[in-house]
Structure formats: structure tokens, C-alpha cells
Coordinates of C-alpha atoms in Angstrom, one line a residue:
X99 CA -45.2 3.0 -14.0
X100 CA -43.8 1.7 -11.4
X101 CA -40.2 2.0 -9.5
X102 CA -39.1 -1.0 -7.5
X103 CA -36.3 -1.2 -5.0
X104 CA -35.1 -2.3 -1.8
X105 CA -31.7 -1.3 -0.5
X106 CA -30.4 2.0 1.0
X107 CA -27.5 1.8 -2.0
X108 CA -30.7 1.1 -4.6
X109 CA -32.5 3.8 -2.6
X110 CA -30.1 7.0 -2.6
X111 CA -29.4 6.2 -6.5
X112 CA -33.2 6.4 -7.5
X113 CA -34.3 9.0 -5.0
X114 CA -33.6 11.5 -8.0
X115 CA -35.0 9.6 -10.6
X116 CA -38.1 9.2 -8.5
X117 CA -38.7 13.0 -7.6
X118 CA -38.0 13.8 -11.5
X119 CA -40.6 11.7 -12.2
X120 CA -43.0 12.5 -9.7
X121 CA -42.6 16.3 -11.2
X122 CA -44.1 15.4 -14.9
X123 CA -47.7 16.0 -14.4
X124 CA -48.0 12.9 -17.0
X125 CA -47.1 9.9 -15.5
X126 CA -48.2 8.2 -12.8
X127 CA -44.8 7.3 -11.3
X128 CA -45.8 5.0 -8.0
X129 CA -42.8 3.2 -5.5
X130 CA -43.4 0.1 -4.3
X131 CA -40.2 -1.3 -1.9
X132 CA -39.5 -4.4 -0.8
X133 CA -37.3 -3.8 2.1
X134 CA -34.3 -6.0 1.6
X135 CA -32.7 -3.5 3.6
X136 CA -35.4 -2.3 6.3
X137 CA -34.2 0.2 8.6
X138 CA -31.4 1.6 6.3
X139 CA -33.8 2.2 3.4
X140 CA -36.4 4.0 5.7
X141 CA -33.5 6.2 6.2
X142 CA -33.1 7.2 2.9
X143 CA -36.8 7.5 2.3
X144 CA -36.8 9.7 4.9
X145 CA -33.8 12.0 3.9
X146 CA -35.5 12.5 0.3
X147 CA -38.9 12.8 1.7
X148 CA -40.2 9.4 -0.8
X149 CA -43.5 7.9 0.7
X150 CA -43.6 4.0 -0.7
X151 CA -47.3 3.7 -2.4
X152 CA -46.6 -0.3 -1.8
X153 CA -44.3 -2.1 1.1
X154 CA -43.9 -5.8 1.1
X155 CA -41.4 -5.6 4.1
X156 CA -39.8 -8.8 3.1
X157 CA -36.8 -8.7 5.7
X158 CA -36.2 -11.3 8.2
X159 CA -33.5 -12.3 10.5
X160 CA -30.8 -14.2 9.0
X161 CA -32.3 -14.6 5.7
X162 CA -30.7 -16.9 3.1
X163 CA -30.5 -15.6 -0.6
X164 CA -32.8 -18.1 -1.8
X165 CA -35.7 -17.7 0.5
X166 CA -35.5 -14.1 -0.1
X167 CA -35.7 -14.6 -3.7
X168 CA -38.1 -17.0 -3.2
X169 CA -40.8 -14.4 -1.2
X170 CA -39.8 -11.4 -3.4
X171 CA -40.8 -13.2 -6.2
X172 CA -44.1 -14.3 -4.6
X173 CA -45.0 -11.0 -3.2
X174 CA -43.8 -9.1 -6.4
X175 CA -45.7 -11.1 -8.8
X176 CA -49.0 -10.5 -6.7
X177 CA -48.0 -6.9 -6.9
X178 CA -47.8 -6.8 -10.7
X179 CA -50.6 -8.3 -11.0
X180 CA -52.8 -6.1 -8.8
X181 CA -51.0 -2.7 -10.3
X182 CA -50.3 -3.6 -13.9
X183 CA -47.5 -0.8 -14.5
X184 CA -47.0 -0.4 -18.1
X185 CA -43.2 0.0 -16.9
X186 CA -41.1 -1.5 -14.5
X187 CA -38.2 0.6 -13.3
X188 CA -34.8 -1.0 -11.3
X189 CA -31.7 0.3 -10.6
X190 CA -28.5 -1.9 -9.8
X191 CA -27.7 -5.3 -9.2
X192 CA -29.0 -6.4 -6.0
X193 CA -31.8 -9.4 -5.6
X194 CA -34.4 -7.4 -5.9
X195 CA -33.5 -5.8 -8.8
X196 CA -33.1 -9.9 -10.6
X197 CA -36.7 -10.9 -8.5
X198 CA -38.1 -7.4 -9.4
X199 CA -37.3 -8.3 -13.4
X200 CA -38.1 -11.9 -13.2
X201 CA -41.6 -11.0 -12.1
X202 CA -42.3 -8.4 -14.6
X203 CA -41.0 -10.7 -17.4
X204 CA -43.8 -13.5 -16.2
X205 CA -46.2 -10.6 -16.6
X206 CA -44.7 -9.3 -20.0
X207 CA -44.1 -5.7 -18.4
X208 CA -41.3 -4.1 -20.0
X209 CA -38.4 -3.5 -17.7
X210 CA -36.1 -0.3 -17.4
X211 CA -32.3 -0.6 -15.8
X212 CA -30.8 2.2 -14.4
X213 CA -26.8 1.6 -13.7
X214 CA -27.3 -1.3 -17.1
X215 CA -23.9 -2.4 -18.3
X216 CA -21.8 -2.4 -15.2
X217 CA -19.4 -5.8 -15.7
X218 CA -16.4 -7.6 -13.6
X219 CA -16.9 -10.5 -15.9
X220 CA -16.2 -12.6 -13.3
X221 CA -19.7 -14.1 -11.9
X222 CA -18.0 -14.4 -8.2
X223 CA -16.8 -11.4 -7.9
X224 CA -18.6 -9.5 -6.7
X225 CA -21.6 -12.5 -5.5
X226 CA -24.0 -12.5 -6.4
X227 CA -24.4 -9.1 -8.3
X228 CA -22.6 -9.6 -11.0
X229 CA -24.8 -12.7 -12.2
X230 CA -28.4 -10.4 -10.7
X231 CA -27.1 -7.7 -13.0
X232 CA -26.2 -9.5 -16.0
X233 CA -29.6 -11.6 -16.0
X234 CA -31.4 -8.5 -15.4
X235 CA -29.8 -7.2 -18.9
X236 CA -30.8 -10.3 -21.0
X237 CA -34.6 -9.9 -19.4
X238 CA -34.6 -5.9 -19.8
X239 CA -36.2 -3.7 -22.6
X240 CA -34.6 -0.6 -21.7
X241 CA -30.8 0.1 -20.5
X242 CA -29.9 3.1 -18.8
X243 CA -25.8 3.0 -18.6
X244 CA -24.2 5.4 -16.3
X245 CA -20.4 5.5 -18.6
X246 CA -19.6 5.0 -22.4
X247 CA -18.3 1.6 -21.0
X248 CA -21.2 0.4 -19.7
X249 CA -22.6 1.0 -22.8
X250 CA -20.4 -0.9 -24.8
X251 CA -20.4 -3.7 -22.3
X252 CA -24.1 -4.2 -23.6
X253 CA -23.3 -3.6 -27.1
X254 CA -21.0 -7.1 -27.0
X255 CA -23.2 -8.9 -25.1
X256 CA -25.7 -8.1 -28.3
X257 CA -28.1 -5.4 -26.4
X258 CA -29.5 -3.6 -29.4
X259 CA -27.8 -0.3 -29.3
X260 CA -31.7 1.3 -29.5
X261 CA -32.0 0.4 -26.3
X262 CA -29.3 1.8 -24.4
X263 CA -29.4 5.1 -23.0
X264 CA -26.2 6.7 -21.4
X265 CA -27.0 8.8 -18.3
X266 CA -24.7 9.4 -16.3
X267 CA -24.9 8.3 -12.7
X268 CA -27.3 9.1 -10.4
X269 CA -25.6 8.4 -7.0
X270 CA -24.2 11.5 -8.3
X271 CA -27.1 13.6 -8.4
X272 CA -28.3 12.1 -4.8
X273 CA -25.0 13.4 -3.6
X274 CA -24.8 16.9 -4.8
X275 CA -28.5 17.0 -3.6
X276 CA -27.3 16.8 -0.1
X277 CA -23.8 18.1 0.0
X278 CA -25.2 21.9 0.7
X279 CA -27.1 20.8 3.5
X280 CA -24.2 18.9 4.9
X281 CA -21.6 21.9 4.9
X282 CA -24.2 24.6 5.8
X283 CA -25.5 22.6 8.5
X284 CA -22.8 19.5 9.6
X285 CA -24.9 17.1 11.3
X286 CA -24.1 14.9 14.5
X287 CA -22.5 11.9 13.7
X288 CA -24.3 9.0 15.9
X289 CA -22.0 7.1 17.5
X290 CA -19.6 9.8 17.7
X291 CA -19.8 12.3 21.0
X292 CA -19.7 16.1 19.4
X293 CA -17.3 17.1 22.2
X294 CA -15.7 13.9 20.5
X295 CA -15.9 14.9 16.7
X296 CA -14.7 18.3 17.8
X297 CA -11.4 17.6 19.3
X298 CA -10.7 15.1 16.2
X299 CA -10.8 18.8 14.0
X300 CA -7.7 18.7 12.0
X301 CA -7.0 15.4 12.8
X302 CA -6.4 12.5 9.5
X303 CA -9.7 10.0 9.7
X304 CA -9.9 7.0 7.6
X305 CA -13.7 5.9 6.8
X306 CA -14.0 2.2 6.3
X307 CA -17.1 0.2 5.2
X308 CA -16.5 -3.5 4.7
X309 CA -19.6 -5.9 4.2
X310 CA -19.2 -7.7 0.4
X311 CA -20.4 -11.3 0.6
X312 CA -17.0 -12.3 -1.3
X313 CA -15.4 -11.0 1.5
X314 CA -17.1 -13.4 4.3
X315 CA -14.4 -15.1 6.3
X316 CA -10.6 -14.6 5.6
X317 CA -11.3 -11.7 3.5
X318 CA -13.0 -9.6 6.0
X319 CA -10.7 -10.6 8.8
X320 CA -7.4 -9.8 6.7
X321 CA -9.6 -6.3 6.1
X322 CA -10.0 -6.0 9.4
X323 CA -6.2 -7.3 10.8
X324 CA -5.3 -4.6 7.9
X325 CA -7.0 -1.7 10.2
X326 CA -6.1 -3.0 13.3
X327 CA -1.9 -3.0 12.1
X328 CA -2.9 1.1 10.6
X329 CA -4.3 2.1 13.3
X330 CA -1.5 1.0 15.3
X331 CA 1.0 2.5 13.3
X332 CA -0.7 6.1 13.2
X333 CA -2.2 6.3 16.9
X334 CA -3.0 10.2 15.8
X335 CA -5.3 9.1 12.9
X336 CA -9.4 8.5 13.8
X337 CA -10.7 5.2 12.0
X338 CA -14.3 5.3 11.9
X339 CA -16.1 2.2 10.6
X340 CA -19.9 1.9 10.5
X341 CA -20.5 -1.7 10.7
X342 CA -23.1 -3.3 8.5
X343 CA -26.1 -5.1 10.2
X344 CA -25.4 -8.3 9.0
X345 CA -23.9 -10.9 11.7
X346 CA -21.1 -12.1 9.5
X347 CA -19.3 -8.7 9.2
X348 CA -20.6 -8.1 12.9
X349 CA -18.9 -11.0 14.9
X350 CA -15.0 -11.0 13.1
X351 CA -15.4 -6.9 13.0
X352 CA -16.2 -7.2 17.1
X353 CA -13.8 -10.0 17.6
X354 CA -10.5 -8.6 15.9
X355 CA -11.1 -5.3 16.8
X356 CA -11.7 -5.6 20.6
X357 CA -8.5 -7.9 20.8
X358 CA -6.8 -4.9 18.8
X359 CA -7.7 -2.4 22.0
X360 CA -6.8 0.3 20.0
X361 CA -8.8 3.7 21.4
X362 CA -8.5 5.6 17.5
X363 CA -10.7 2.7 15.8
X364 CA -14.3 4.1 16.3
X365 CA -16.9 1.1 15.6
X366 CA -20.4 2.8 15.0
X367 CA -23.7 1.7 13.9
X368 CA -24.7 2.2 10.3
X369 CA -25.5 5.9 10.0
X370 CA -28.1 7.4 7.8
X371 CA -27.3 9.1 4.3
X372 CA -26.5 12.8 5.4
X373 CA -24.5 12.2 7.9
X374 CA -22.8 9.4 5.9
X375 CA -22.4 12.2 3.4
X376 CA -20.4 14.3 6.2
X377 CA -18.1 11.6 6.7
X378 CA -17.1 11.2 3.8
X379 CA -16.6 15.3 3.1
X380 CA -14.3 15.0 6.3
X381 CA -12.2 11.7 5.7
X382 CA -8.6 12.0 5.0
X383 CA -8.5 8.3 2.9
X384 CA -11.8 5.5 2.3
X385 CA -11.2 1.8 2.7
X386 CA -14.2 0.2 1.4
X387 CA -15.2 -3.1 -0.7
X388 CA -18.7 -1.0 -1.5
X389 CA -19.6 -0.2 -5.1
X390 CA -21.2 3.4 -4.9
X391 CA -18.7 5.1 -3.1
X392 CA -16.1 4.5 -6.1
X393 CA -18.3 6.9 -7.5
X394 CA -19.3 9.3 -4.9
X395 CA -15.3 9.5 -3.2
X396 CA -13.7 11.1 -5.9
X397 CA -16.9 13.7 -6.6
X398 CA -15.8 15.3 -3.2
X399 CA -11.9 14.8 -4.1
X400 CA -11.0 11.8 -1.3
X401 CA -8.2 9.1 -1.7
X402 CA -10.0 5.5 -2.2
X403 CA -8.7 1.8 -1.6
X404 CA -11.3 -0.7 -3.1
X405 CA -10.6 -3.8 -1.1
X406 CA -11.6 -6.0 -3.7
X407 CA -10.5 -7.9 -6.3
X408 CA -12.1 -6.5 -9.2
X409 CA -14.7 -3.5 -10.1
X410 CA -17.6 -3.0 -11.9
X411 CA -16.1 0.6 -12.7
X412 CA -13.0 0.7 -13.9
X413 CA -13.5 4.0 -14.8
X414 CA -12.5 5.4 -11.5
X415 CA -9.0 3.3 -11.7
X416 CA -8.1 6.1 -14.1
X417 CA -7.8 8.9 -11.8
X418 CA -5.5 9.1 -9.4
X419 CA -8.0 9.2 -6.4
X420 CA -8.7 5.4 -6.2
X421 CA -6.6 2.5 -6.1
X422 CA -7.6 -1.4 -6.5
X423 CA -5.6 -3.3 -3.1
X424 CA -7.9 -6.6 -2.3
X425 CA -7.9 -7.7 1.1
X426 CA -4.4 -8.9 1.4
X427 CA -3.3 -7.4 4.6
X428 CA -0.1 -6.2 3.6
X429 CA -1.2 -4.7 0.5
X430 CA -3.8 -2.7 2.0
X431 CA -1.1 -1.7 5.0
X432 CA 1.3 -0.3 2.2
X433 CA -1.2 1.3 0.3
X434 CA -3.0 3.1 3.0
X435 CA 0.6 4.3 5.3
X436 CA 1.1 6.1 1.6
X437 CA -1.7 7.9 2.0
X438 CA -1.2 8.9 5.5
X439 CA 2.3 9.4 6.1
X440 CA 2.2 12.1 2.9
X441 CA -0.6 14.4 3.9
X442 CA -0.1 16.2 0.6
X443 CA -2.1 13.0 -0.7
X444 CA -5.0 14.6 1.4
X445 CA -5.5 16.6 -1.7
X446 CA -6.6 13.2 -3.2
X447 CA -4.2 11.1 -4.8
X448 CA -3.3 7.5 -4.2
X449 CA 0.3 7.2 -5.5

């Protein structure tokens, strides 16, 4: 079989999968990346000690959807055809996960979906992986569904019910893999001076990743004009923010934020998984538009404002620890100065 993937997201949720596999003396489990995301999946590789047995190191500068699809689908279908796995496994919704399908489909290789089911029902929200995912279930033989949800979101759109498997989720697993590590032995943060990190001890620190596609333009700059206003308002609070590779989060994030001058917003390069993992175990409150940490923010207990519009997981809307605030400005101002004007909210509640 095979396992095919090429994001750091797709990465930390099928690290587990892949070493439970490579541990069954029966199959042949072999990992062939594409590298949608290069340097932040070798990161993750790294952290889980996974050695890709195939690496078609598709990324290039400023790459369009379409020609990316375009080469994965090239370079996956002369994979398939060299390999011939009797099973294709993908996790998620991102395009290699619809390229990765497509491919094996052409070659009639039966396809396996970890995180199946996960819906907005809204095709734009969040573009494009809401429309990669819900292809990928009409082309998929197996469904691995991380909720009850999930599973019955497959069950209406007429996914034999033989064929769906509820798991649980594995971003959880990859978490609670690392989490020991992290608290016996906190690493540095880069970006962050350890003298630095050291005096903020005790200190509220708001973690922020914004970098949805939706998001591009006004969204991302109200995101942004949202933190600027908070960190304003509570000059004592440490906003770190890891800012995704991709130029159009890079130049509105640089822009607004350097007009803002304000010495307690902390931009940073992306960092890798573990010490990702300490910041979240740290944070006070988590502003983000990403998809896994919905998940992996209210495992450790931490206050969450998804600044989107909708969520493939509305399970987490039902506990207290995360709250749905878009990226109107004002909303997500109000939301957050809850959070951080009440430390008792620390113990993670979003009122």
C-alpha cells in the first residue's frame, strides 16, 4: 500500500497511522510525498522520524492551484503506475489529497480517506477544500470518519455505511505523541530570544495563525487590524503569530503590523511541530482560521476563536473552549478582550 501526502497539516495527522502500519510485519506500507508544502513537511518528517520511499518535490514559487494539480497529477499517475499499491491511503482535504485520488481512480486502485466526512456544505468556504474533500468521497472505497458526524454526513450523501469506519482523530494521537516531550524538555522557540520567552513567564500570550485562501484580502487585513486594536488594548499580553510562507498572508501581515509599531506583537517564521506544540501548551487564548487546531486546542484545555465563517467541525462549537467570530474586526475584538480581561477564562472557556 501506499500513503500519499504533502502538507505539514496532512503530515502530523498520518505520522501515526504511518508508524502503526510500518509495525505489522504484513504489509508493505511505503510513503510517497509530494511536497505541496516543502520545508514545513520535512519538519514533520523529521519530528516523527518518517523517511519518504518516493518524493516528487512538486513545489514552486508562487504556484497557481491549477498547475499544481496539473503536475501532481502527472507525476502521481507515473508513480501508480511504477508501484502498483493495492491501496491508496489520504488523509484530509488538501489538493493532493483530490490529485492523489484522481490518479488512483484512473488506475482503478482503491482509495482509503482518513478525516472522510468532514462538511461546511458551502463549496467556498473553506476554498477549495471543501469541494477536494467531497470529490475525494464520491471517488473513495474506504472512509475513515474521525466523529459520529462525519459519519452520517457520508451516510446522506449515499456512502454505503460498509464503508465508513469511525476512528477517531488522529491529529490527536500526533499530539499526545509529543506533548511529554514538550513539558519534560520545553524547546526554544525560533524567533523568540530565550532570555525573551523567559521574562514573558506568567505573562497572557495569544497565538495566532491566519493563512485560509477565503481569507485573502479584506479578510486577512480585518484579521490582522483585529490584532493590531488587541494588542493595543492589552500592552501586557505577548501575541505571537507564525506567519505562513505564502506571499499573500506575508505582505498585508508585514504591512499592517509594522504601521501598528506595537513591541507585544511577535511576527515569527513558521515553526516546526514541537515547538508549535509548546506554544500552544503555553497560550492564554488561539486566534486562528486553521482547521486542525479546532481539534488539538481544546485537548490541552486553551480558549479558541475560529476566524472563519463556517467549520468542518462543529463538534468543537459544543464545548465551551471555542467560539466561531469570522474576520469581522469588531467581533473578533469583543470576543478575544473577554478572554483576556477575565483570566479565570484561562481555565478555557470562551463565554
Amino acid at each position: 500500500m501506499a500513503v500519499v501526502f504533502g502538507t505539514r497539516p496532512e503530515a502530523i495527522k498520518l505520522a501515526p497511522v504511518i508508524l502503526a502500519l510500518k509495525a505489522e510485519s504484513f504489509l508493505n506500507c511505503r510513503v510517497c510525498v509530494t511536497a505541496q508544502h516543502r520545508k514545513l513537511l520535512d519538519q514533520v518528517l523529521e519530528v516523527f522520524g518518517i523517511v519518504p520511499d518516493a518524493d516528487l518535490d512538486l513545489m514552486r514559487p508562487d504556484q497557481t492551484l491549477s498547475e499544481l494539480t496539473a503536475r501532481a497529477i502527472l507525476a502521481l499517475d507515473a508513480y501508480y503506475a511504477q508501484n502498483r499499491p493495492d491501496l491508496v491511503l489520504v488523509q484530509g482535504d488538501t489538493t493532493t489529497v483530490l490529485c492523489a485520488t484522481l490518479a488512483a481512480f484512473y488506475h482503478r486502485i482503491p482509495v482509503g480517506h482518513v478525516e472522510a466526512g468532514l462538511r461546511t456544505g458551502n463549496l467556498f468556504a473553506p476554498w477549495p477544500e471543501e469541494a477536494n474533500r467531497t470529490l475525494t468521497s464520491r471517488l473513495a472505497a474506504l472512509h475513515f470518519a474521525p466523529t459520529e458526524l462525519s459519519r452520517q454526513n457520508l451516510i446522506k450523501e449515499g456512502i454505503p455505511q460498509g464503508r465508513i469506519f469511525v476512528t477517531g482523530n488522529t491529529v490527536i494521537d500526533a499530539l499526545f505523541h509529543v506533548l511529554p516531550q514538550v513539558r519534560a524538555n520545553p524547546p526554544d522557540i525560533p524567533g523568540i530570544e530565550p532570555a525573551e520567552w523567559a521574562r514573558w513567564d506568567g505573562s497572557p500570550l495569544v497565538l495566532i495563525t491566519g493563512h485560509r485562501r477565503e481569507n485573502f484580502g479584506a479578510g486577512l487585513e480585518s484579521i490582522c487590524r483585529a490584532i493590531a486594536e488587541l494588542a493595543r488594548q492589552f500592552p501586557d499580553t505577548q501575541f505571537v503569530y507564525p506567519v505562513h510562507l505564502n506571499p499573500n498572508v506575508r505582505e498585508p501581515v508585514k504591512r499592517i503590523f509594522e504601521a501598528a509599531n506595537a513591541g507585544n506583537i511577535h511576527l515569527i517564521e513558521p515553526v516546526p511541530y514541537v515547538p508549535f506544540v509548546a506554544l500552544m501548551d503555553r497560550s492564554t487564548l488561539i486566534l486562528t482560521d486553521s482547521g486542525g487546531i479546532q481539534e488539538e486546542a481544546p485537548s490541552l484545555g486553551k480558549p479558541v476563536l475560529i476566524m472563519r465563517d463556517t467549520t468542518e467541525r462543529p463538534e468543537a462549537l459544543t464545548d465551551k473552549t471555542v467560539r466561531l467570530v469570522g474576520t469581522d474586526q469588531q467581533k473578533i475584538c469583543r470576543e478575544a478582550s473577554l478572554v483576556l480581561a477575565d483570566r479565570s477564562t484561562n481555565q478555557g472557556t470562551v463565554r
